[in-house]
PDB file of C-alpha atoms in Angstrom:
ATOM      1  CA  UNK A   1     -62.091  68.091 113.508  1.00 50.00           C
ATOM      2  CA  UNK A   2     -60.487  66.317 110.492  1.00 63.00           C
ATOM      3  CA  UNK A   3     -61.496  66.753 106.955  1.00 68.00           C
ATOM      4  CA  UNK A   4     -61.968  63.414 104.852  1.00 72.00           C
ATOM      5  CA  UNK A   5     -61.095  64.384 101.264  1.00 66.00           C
ATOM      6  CA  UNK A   6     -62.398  61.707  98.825  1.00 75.00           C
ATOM      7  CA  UNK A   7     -62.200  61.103  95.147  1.00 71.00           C
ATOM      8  CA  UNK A   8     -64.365  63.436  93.957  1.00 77.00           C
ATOM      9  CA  UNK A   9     -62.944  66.327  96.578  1.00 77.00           C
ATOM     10  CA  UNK A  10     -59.640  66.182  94.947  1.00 76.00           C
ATOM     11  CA  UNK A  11     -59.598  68.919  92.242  1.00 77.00           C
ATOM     12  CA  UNK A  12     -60.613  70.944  95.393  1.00 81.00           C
ATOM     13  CA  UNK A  13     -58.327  69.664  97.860  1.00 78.00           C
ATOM     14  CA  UNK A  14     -55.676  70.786  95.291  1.00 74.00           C
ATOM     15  CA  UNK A  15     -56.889  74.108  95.247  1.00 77.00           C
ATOM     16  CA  UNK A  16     -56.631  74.577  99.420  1.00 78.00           C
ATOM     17  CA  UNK A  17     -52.819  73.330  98.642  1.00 76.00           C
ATOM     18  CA  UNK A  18     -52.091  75.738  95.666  1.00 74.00           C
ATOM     19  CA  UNK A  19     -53.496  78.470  97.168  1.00 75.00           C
ATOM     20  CA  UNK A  20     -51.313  77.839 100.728  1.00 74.00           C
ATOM     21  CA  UNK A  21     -48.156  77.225  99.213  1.00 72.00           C
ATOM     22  CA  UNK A  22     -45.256  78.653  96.923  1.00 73.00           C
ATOM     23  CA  UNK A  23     -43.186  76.663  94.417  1.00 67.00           C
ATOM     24  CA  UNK A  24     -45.537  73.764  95.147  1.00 66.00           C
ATOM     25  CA  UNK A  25     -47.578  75.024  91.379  1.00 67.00           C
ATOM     26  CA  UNK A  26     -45.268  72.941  89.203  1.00 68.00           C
ATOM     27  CA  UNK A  27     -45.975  69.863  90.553  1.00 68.00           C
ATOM     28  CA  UNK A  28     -49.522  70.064  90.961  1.00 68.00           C
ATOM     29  CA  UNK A  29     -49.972  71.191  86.735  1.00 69.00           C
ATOM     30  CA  UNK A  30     -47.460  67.942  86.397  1.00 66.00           C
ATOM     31  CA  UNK A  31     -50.075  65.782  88.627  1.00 65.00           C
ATOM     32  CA  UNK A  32     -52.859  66.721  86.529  1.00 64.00           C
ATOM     33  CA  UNK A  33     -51.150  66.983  83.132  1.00 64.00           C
ATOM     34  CA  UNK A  34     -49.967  63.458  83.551  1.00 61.00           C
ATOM     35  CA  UNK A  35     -51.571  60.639  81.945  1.00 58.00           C
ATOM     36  CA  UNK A  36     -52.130  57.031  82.119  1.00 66.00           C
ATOM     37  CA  UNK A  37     -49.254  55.685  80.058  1.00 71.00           C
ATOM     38  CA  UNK A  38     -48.575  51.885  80.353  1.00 79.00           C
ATOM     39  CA  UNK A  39     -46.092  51.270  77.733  1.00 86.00           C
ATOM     40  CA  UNK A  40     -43.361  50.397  78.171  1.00 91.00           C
ATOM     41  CA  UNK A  41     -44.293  48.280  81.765  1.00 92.00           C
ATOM     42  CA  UNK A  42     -41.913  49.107  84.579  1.00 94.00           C
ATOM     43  CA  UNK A  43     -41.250  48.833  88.314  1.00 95.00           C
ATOM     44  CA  UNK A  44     -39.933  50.950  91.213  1.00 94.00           C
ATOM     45  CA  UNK A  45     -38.242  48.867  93.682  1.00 95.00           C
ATOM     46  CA  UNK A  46     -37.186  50.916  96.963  1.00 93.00           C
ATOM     47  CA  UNK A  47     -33.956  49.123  97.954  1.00 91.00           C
ATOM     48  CA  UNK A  48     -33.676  51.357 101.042  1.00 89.00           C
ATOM     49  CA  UNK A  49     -34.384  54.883 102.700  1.00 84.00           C
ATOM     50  CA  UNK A  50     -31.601  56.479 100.181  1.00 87.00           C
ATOM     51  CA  UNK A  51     -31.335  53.918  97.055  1.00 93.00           C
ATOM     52  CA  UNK A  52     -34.309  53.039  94.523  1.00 95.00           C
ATOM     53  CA  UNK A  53     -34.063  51.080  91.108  1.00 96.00           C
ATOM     54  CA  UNK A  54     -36.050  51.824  87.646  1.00 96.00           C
ATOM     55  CA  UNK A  55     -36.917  48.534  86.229  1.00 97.00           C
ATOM     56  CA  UNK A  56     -38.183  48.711  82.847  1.00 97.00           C
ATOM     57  CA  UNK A  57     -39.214  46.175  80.381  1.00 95.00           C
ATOM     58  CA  UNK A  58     -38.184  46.273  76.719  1.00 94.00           C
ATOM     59  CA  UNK A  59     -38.699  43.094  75.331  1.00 88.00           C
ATOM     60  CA  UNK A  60     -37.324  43.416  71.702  1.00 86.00           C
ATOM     61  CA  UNK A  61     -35.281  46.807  72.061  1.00 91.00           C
ATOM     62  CA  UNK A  62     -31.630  46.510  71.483  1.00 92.00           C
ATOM     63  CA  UNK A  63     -29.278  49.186  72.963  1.00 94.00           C
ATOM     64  CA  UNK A  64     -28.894  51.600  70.586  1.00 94.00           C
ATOM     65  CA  UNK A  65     -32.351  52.443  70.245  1.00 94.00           C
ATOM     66  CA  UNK A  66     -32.626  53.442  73.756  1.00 96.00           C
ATOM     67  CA  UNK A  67     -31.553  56.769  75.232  1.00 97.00           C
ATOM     68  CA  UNK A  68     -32.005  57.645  78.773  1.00 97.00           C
ATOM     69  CA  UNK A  69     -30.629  61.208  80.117  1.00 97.00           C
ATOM     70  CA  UNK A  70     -32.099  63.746  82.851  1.00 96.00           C
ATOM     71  CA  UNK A  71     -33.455  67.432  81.675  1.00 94.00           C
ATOM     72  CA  UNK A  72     -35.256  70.299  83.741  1.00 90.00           C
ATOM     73  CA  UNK A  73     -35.669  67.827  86.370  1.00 90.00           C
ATOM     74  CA  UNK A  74     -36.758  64.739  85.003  1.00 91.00           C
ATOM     75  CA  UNK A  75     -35.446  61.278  84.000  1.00 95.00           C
ATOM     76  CA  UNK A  76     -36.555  60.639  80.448  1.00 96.00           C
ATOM     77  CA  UNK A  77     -36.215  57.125  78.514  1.00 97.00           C
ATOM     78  CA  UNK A  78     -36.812  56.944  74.832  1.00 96.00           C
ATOM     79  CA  UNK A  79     -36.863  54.512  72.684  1.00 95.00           C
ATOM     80  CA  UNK A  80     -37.295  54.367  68.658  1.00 94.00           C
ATOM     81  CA  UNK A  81     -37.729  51.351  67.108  1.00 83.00           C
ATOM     82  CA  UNK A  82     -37.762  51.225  63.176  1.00 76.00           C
ATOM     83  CA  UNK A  83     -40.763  49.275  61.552  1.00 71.00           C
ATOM     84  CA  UNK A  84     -39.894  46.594  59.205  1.00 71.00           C
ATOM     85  CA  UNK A  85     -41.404  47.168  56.212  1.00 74.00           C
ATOM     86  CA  UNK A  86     -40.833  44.170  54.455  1.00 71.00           C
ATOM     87  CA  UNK A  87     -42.684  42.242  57.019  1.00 74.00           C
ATOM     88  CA  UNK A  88     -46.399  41.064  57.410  1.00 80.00           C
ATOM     89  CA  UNK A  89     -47.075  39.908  60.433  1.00 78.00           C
ATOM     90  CA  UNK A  90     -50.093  37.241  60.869  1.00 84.00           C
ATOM     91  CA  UNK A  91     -50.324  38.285  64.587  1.00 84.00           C
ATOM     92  CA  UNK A  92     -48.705  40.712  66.257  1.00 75.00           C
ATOM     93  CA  UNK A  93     -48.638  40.502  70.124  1.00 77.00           C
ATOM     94  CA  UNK A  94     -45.576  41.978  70.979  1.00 74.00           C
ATOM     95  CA  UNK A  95     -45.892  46.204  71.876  1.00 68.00           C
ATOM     96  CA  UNK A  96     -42.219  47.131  70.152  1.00 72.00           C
ATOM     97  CA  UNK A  97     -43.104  51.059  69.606  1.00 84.00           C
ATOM     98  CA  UNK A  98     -41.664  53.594  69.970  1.00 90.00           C
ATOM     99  CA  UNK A  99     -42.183  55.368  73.003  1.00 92.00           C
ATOM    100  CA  UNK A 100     -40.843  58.456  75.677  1.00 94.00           C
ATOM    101  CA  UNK A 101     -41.812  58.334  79.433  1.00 93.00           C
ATOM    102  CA  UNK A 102     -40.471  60.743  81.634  1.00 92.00           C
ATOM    103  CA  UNK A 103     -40.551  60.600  85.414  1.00 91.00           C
ATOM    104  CA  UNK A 104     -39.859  64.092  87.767  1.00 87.00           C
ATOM    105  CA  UNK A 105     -36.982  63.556  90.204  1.00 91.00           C
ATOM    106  CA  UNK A 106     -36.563  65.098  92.846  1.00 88.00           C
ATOM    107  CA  UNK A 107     -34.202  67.863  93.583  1.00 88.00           C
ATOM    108  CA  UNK A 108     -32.167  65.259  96.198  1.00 90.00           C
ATOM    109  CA  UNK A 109     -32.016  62.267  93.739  1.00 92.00           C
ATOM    110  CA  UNK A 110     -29.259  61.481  91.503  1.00 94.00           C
ATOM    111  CA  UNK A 111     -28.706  58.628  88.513  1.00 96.00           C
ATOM    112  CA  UNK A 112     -26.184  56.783  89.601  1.00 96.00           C
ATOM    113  CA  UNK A 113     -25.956  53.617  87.396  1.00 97.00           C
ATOM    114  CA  UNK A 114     -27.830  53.022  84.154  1.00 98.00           C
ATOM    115  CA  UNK A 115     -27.618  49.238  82.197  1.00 98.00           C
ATOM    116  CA  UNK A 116     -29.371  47.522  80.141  1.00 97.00           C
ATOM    117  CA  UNK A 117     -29.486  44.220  79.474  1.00 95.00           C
ATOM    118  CA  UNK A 118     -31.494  40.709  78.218  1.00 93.00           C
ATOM    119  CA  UNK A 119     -33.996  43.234  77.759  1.00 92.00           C
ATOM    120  CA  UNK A 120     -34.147  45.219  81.074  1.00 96.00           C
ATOM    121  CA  UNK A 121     -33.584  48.635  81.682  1.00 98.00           C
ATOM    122  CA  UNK A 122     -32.313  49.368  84.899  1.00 98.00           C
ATOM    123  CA  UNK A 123     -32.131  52.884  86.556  1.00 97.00           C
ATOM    124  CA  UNK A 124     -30.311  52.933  89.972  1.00 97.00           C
ATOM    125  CA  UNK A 125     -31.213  56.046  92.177  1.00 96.00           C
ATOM    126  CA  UNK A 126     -29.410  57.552  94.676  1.00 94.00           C
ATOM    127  CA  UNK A 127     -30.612  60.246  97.397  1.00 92.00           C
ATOM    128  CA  UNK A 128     -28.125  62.929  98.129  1.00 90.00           C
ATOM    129  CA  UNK A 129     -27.378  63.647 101.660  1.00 85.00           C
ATOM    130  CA  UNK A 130     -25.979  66.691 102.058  1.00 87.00           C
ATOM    131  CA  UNK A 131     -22.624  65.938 104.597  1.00 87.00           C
ATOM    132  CA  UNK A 132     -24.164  67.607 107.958  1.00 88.00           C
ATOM    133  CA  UNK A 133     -27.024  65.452 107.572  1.00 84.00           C
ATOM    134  CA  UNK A 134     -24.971  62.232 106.626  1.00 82.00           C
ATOM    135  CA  UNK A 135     -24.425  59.563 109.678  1.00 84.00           C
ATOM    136  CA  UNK A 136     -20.773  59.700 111.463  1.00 87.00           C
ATOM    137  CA  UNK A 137     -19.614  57.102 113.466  1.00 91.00           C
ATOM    138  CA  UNK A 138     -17.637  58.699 116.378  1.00 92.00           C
ATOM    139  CA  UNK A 139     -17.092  55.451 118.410  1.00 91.00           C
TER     140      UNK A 139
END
C-alpha cells in the first residue's frame, strides 16, 4: 500500500521525516523558513551529472557592488546599489535594489568559477567526487 501525500499533507509528511531521521532537522527549518524571493531573477542550468551554472540577472549592477562568497554552507550573492538622490524618476521600471539571496549547497559541491559580465552573474558548480568513486580508464 502506498501513501499519496498531497499539498495539504505536507507539514505532516515532514513530521514522519523529522521524526525518522538525524541531521536531516536543518534542512527541513531551511525548507520552511524560506521564502518566495524573486529578485534578483535567476536560472539553474544542469550542464551535466557533476557541473551546474548560477545564472543571475543584474541588469544595472556594476561589479563592485556585487559580492558573492560561501558561509556555513551556503552560496550568498549581495548586491548594494546606492540611490541617486539627485534624481526623479517619471517612471521607474527597472528593480535596481539592493538585495541578498542565499542558496544551501551541498556538502559535495564546490564554486569553481565566478564572472560577471554585460550584466550576468554566473556561478559555475562543481560536484566533488571523492577519488575511489571517480571513473578510471584501465583499457
Amino acid at each position: 500500500m502506498t501513501n499519496i501525500y498531497r499539498a495539504k499533507d505536507l507539514a505532516e509528511l515532514f513530521d514522519k521525516i523529522t521524526s525518522n531521521s538525524i541531521g536531516l532537522d536543518r534542512t527541513i527549518q531551511n525548507f520552511w523558513e524560506s521564502t518566495n524571493v524573486t529578485y534578483p531573477p535567476f536560472n539553474i542550468i544542469q550542464e551535466n551529472n557533476h557541473e551546474s551554472t548560477l545564472e543571475i540577472a543584474l541588469a544595472g549592477f556594476k561589479k563592485k557592488e556585487v559580492k558573492v562568497y560561501t558561509e556555513h554552507g551556503k552560496l550568498i550573492v549581495e548586491g548594494k546599489k546606492e540611490e541617486k538622490k539627485d534624481s526623479e524618476y517619471v517612471h521607474r521600471g527597472m528593480a535596481q535594489r539592493s538585495f541578498q539571496r542565499e542558496w544551501q549547497l551541498s556538502e559535495d559541491v564546490e564554486i569553481t568559477k565566478v564572472t560577471f559580465e554585460d550584466g550576468l552573474l554566473t556561478v559555475d558548480l562543481g560536484k566533488i567526487v571523492p577519488e575511489h568513486h571517480a571513473r578510471k580508464d584501465y583499457l
